[in-house]
Amino acid sequence: MTDHLRLGVNIDHVATVRNARGSGYPDPVRAALVAAEAGADGITAHLREDRRHITDADIAHLSEALTIPLNLEMAATEEMLGIALRHRPHAACIVPERREERTTEGGLDAAGQHDHLGPMVAALSAANIRVSLFVEPDPRQIEAAVRLCAPVVELHTGRYCELDEEARAGELRRIADAAALAAKNGIEVHAGHGLTFDNVGPIAAIPQVRELNIGHFLIGEAMFVGLGEAVRRMRAEMDAARG
Ligand SMILES: CC(=O)[C@@H](O)[C@H](O)COP(=O)(O)O
Ligand SMILES: NCC(=O)COP(=O)(O)O
C-alpha cells in the first residue's frame, strides 16, 4: 500500500441546497461531520465573493466545529485574505473566480499574477496556513508555484473529467507530468474538480498525488445513498486505484 491518499470533501453544494430556501437546513457543518465520520481526511469549503453557497457564518461554524483540517478555497483578494487570517484554517487554496461562472472553469494564472500572489502567499504562510494554488497541469504554472514558494498545488482535473474515455489519455498524461514536476520541486500535489466514482481511478493512481478534493459528485450521490456511504465508496475507489 503506497502513502495514504487523502480525501478532502467539498461541502459547497450542501449550502447550495440550504440557500435554495434561505433557511438553515441542510446544515453544511452537519454534512462535514458526517463526511469526517465516514472517513474524509479534510473538509473543503469555497467562500465565493458572491456567497452563492458557503457563507462567512459557515466558515466560522466550520472553524469551531471541525476536528479534521479545513481547506478554505478563496479568490486572491484582500477581503478573502483578511477572512483567512481571521479564521486561520489549516489550509487555504487560492482559486480563480469570475462572478458569471457557474463553477470554476480553469486554474489560477500563477505565472501571470506573480506580483499579486507573492505577498498573499507570504502572508498566509506566515500565519501557518498551508497555501495551495489551484492551477492547470501546465509546466509554466508549476514553475510559477515554485517561484511563489507555494508548498502545495492543486491540479485542475476539470478538462480531464469533461473528455470522453478515448480523448482523456492525453490530459491524464499532462496531469501526471505536472504532478511529477511539482513533486520534483518539493511541492505537494493535490488534484480536484469534477471527479466521480467512474473517473477518479487514474488520477488516484498518480503516485505523486497526495490529496483529492471532491464535492459536487459526492453531494449528488448523497441524495441517493447518503453522504456517509458516498464518502466510503469514494474512499474505497481511491484505495483500490492506489493499490
Ligand atoms: C476550485 C474547484 O474546482 C472547486 O473546489 C470549487 O469550489 C468549484 O466551485 P463551486 O463549488 O462553486 O462549483
Ligand atoms: N478543488 C476541487 C473541489 O474542492 C471540489 O470540486 P468538485 O468535486 O465540486 O468539482
Coordinates of C-alpha atoms and ligand atoms in Angstrom, one line a residue:
M1 CA 0.0 0.0 0.0
T2 CA 1.6 3.3 -1.0
D3 CA 1.2 6.5 1.0
H4 CA -2.3 7.3 2.2
L5 CA -4.2 9.4 -0.4
R6 CA -6.2 11.9 1.4
L7 CA -9.8 12.7 0.6
G8 CA -11.0 16.3 1.1
V9 CA -14.8 16.6 0.9
N10 CA -16.0 19.8 -0.6
I11 CA -19.4 20.7 1.0
D12 CA -20.2 23.8 -1.1
H13 CA -23.4 22.3 -2.5
V14 CA -24.9 21.4 0.8
A15 CA -25.0 25.1 1.2
T16 CA -26.5 25.5 -2.4
V17 CA -29.5 23.4 -1.3
R18 CA -29.7 25.2 2.0
N19 CA -29.7 28.6 0.3
A20 CA -32.5 27.5 -2.1
R21 CA -34.9 28.2 0.8
G22 CA -32.9 30.7 2.8
S23 CA -33.3 28.5 5.9
G24 CA -30.6 26.8 8.0
Y25 CA -31.3 23.3 6.6
P26 CA -29.4 21.3 5.5
D27 CA -26.5 22.5 7.6
P28 CA -23.1 22.2 5.9
V29 CA -21.5 21.7 9.3
R30 CA -23.6 18.6 9.9
A31 CA -22.5 17.4 6.4
A32 CA -18.9 18.0 7.3
L33 CA -19.2 16.0 10.5
V34 CA -20.9 13.1 8.7
A35 CA -18.2 13.1 6.0
A36 CA -15.5 13.1 8.7
E37 CA -17.2 10.2 10.4
A38 CA -17.2 8.3 7.1
G39 CA -13.5 8.7 6.5
A40 CA -12.9 12.2 5.0
D41 CA -9.4 13.4 5.8
G42 CA -10.4 17.0 5.4
I43 CA -13.2 19.4 4.5
T44 CA -13.0 21.9 1.7
A45 CA -15.3 25.0 1.6
H46 CA -15.2 27.7 -1.1
L47 CA -16.2 31.1 0.2
R48 CA -17.0 32.8 -3.0
E49 CA -17.1 36.5 -3.4
D50 CA -20.8 36.3 -4.2
R51 CA -21.5 33.9 -1.3
R52 CA -23.7 31.9 -3.7
H53 CA -23.3 28.9 -1.4
I54 CA -20.8 28.9 1.6
T55 CA -21.3 31.9 3.8
D56 CA -19.0 33.7 6.2
A57 CA -21.0 32.2 9.0
D58 CA -20.4 28.7 7.6
I59 CA -16.7 29.3 7.7
A60 CA -16.9 30.5 11.3
H61 CA -19.0 27.5 12.3
L62 CA -16.8 25.0 10.5
S63 CA -13.7 26.5 12.1
E64 CA -15.2 25.9 15.5
A65 CA -16.8 22.5 14.9
L66 CA -14.3 20.6 12.8
T67 CA -11.8 18.1 14.2
I68 CA -10.3 17.4 10.8
P69 CA -8.5 20.1 8.7
L70 CA -10.4 22.8 6.9
N71 CA -9.3 23.8 3.5
L72 CA -10.7 27.3 2.7
E73 CA -10.9 28.0 -1.0
M74 CA -10.7 31.7 -1.8
A75 CA -10.1 34.2 -4.5
A76 CA -6.9 36.2 -4.5
T77 CA -8.5 39.3 -2.9
E78 CA -7.7 41.4 0.1
E79 CA -11.2 40.6 1.5
M80 CA -10.6 36.9 1.4
L81 CA -7.0 37.2 2.7
G82 CA -8.4 39.1 5.7
I83 CA -11.0 36.3 6.3
A84 CA -8.4 33.6 6.1
L85 CA -6.1 35.4 8.5
R86 CA -9.0 35.8 10.9
H87 CA -10.1 32.2 10.9
R88 CA -6.6 30.6 10.3
P89 CA -7.9 27.4 8.7
H90 CA -5.4 24.5 8.3
A91 CA -5.1 25.4 4.6
A92 CA -6.1 27.9 2.0
C93 CA -6.4 27.1 -1.7
I94 CA -6.3 30.2 -4.0
V95 CA -8.7 29.7 -6.9
P96 CA -9.7 31.9 -9.8
E97 CA -13.2 33.3 -9.7
R98 CA -15.4 35.1 -12.2
R99 CA -18.9 36.1 -10.9
E100 CA -20.6 34.9 -14.1
E101 CA -19.1 31.4 -13.9
R102 CA -21.4 28.5 -13.0
T103 CA -18.4 26.8 -11.4
T104 CA -14.6 27.0 -11.5
E105 CA -13.7 27.0 -15.2
G106 CA -9.9 26.7 -15.0
G107 CA -6.8 27.1 -13.0
L108 CA -5.3 30.2 -11.5
D109 CA -2.8 32.1 -13.7
A110 CA 0.0 31.9 -11.2
A111 CA 2.6 32.7 -13.9
G112 CA 0.8 35.9 -14.9
Q113 CA -0.1 37.0 -11.4
H114 CA 3.2 36.6 -9.6
D115 CA 3.4 40.1 -8.2
H116 CA -0.2 40.0 -6.9
L117 CA 0.1 36.5 -5.5
G118 CA 3.5 36.8 -3.9
P119 CA 2.5 38.9 -0.8
M120 CA -0.7 36.8 -0.4
V121 CA 1.2 33.5 -0.3
A122 CA 3.7 35.0 2.1
A123 CA 1.0 36.4 4.4
L124 CA -0.9 33.1 4.6
S125 CA 2.3 31.1 5.1
A126 CA 3.4 33.5 7.8
A127 CA 0.1 32.7 9.6
N128 CA 0.9 28.9 9.3
I129 CA -1.8 28.4 6.8
R130 CA -0.8 25.8 4.2
V131 CA -1.2 27.6 0.9
S132 CA -2.3 25.7 -2.2
L133 CA -2.6 27.2 -5.7
F134 CA -5.4 25.7 -7.9
V135 CA -3.6 25.6 -11.3
E136 CA -3.8 23.9 -14.7
P137 CA -1.5 20.9 -15.2
D138 CA 0.9 23.2 -17.1
P139 CA 4.7 23.4 -16.5
R140 CA 4.6 27.2 -16.6
Q141 CA 2.1 27.2 -13.7
I142 CA 4.1 24.7 -11.7
E143 CA 7.3 26.7 -12.2
A144 CA 5.4 29.8 -11.1
A145 CA 4.3 28.0 -8.0
V146 CA 7.9 27.2 -7.2
R147 CA 8.9 30.9 -7.7
L148 CA 6.0 31.8 -5.3
C149 CA 7.2 29.4 -2.7
A150 CA 3.8 27.7 -2.6
P151 CA 4.0 24.5 -0.6
V152 CA 1.1 22.9 -2.5
V153 CA -0.5 22.9 -5.9
E154 CA -4.0 21.5 -6.7
L155 CA -4.1 20.4 -10.3
H156 CA -7.4 21.2 -12.1
T157 CA -8.9 17.9 -13.3
G158 CA -11.9 19.5 -15.0
R159 CA -10.8 19.1 -18.5
Y160 CA -9.8 15.5 -17.9
C161 CA -13.3 14.9 -16.5
E162 CA -15.1 16.5 -19.4
L163 CA -13.3 14.5 -22.1
D164 CA -14.6 11.1 -23.1
E165 CA -12.6 7.9 -22.3
E166 CA -10.7 7.9 -25.6
A167 CA -9.7 11.6 -25.5
R168 CA -8.8 11.5 -21.8
A169 CA -5.4 9.8 -22.1
G170 CA -3.6 13.0 -23.3
E171 CA -5.0 15.1 -20.4
L172 CA -4.2 12.4 -17.9
R173 CA -0.6 12.4 -19.2
R174 CA -0.4 16.2 -18.8
I175 CA -1.7 15.9 -15.2
A176 CA 0.8 13.1 -14.4
D177 CA 3.7 15.1 -15.9
A178 CA 2.7 18.2 -13.9
A179 CA 2.5 16.1 -10.7
A180 CA 5.9 14.7 -11.3
L181 CA 7.4 18.2 -12.0
A182 CA 5.8 19.7 -8.9
A183 CA 6.9 16.8 -6.6
K184 CA 10.5 17.0 -8.1
N185 CA 10.5 20.7 -6.9
G186 CA 9.3 19.8 -3.4
I187 CA 5.7 20.9 -3.9
E188 CA 2.9 18.7 -2.5
V189 CA 0.4 17.7 -5.2
H190 CA -3.3 17.7 -4.9
A191 CA -6.0 17.3 -7.6
G192 CA -9.7 18.1 -8.0
H193 CA -12.7 19.3 -9.9
G194 CA -15.3 17.1 -11.5
L195 CA -14.1 13.8 -10.0
T196 CA -16.6 10.9 -9.7
F197 CA -16.5 7.2 -8.9
D198 CA -16.0 6.5 -12.6
N199 CA -13.1 8.8 -13.4
V200 CA -11.2 9.1 -10.1
G201 CA -9.1 5.9 -10.5
P202 CA -6.5 7.1 -13.0
I203 CA -6.0 10.3 -11.0
A204 CA -5.8 8.5 -7.7
A205 CA -3.2 6.2 -9.3
I206 CA -0.7 9.0 -9.9
P207 CA 1.9 8.3 -7.2
Q208 CA 2.8 12.0 -6.5
V209 CA -0.8 13.0 -5.9
R210 CA -1.3 13.2 -2.1
E211 CA -4.9 14.6 -1.8
L212 CA -8.1 14.7 -3.8
N213 CA -10.7 17.3 -3.3
I214 CA -14.2 16.1 -4.3
G215 CA -17.5 17.8 -3.8
H216 CA -20.3 18.2 -6.4
F217 CA -20.5 14.5 -7.3
L218 CA -20.4 13.3 -3.6
I219 CA -23.2 15.7 -2.6
G220 CA -25.2 14.5 -5.6
E221 CA -24.6 10.9 -4.7
A222 CA -25.6 11.7 -1.1
M223 CA -29.2 12.4 -2.4
F224 CA -29.4 8.7 -3.4
V225 CA -27.2 6.7 -1.0
G226 CA -26.5 9.1 1.9
L227 CA -23.3 11.2 2.3
G228 CA -21.6 8.7 4.6
E229 CA -22.0 5.9 2.0
A230 CA -20.9 8.1 -0.8
V231 CA -17.7 9.1 1.1
R232 CA -17.0 5.5 2.0
R233 CA -17.4 4.4 -1.6
M234 CA -15.1 7.2 -2.9
R235 CA -12.6 6.2 -0.3
A236 CA -12.7 2.6 -1.5
E237 CA -12.3 3.7 -5.2
M238 CA -9.3 5.7 -4.3
D239 CA -7.7 3.0 -2.2
A240 CA -8.3 0.4 -4.9
A241 CA -6.7 2.6 -7.5
R242 CA -3.7 3.3 -5.3
G243 CA -3.1 -0.4 -4.8
Ligands
LIG1 C1 -11.8 25.0 -7.4 C2 -12.8 24.0 -7.6 O1 -12.8 23.3 -8.6 C3 -13.9 23.8 -6.6 O2 -13.3 23.5 -5.4 C4 -14.8 25.0 -6.5 O3 -15.3 25.1 -5.2 C5 -15.9 24.9 -7.6 O4 -16.7 26.0 -7.4 P1 -18.2 25.6 -6.9 O5 -18.2 24.8 -5.7 O6 -18.8 27.0 -6.7 O7 -18.8 24.9 -8.1
LIG2 N1 -11.0 21.9 -5.7 C1 -11.9 20.9 -6.1 C2 -13.0 20.7 -5.1 O1 -12.9 21.1 -4.0 C3 -14.3 20.0 -5.5 O2 -14.6 20.2 -6.9 P1 -15.9 19.4 -7.3 O3 -15.8 18.0 -7.0 O4 -17.1 20.0 -6.6 O5 -16.0 19.6 -8.8

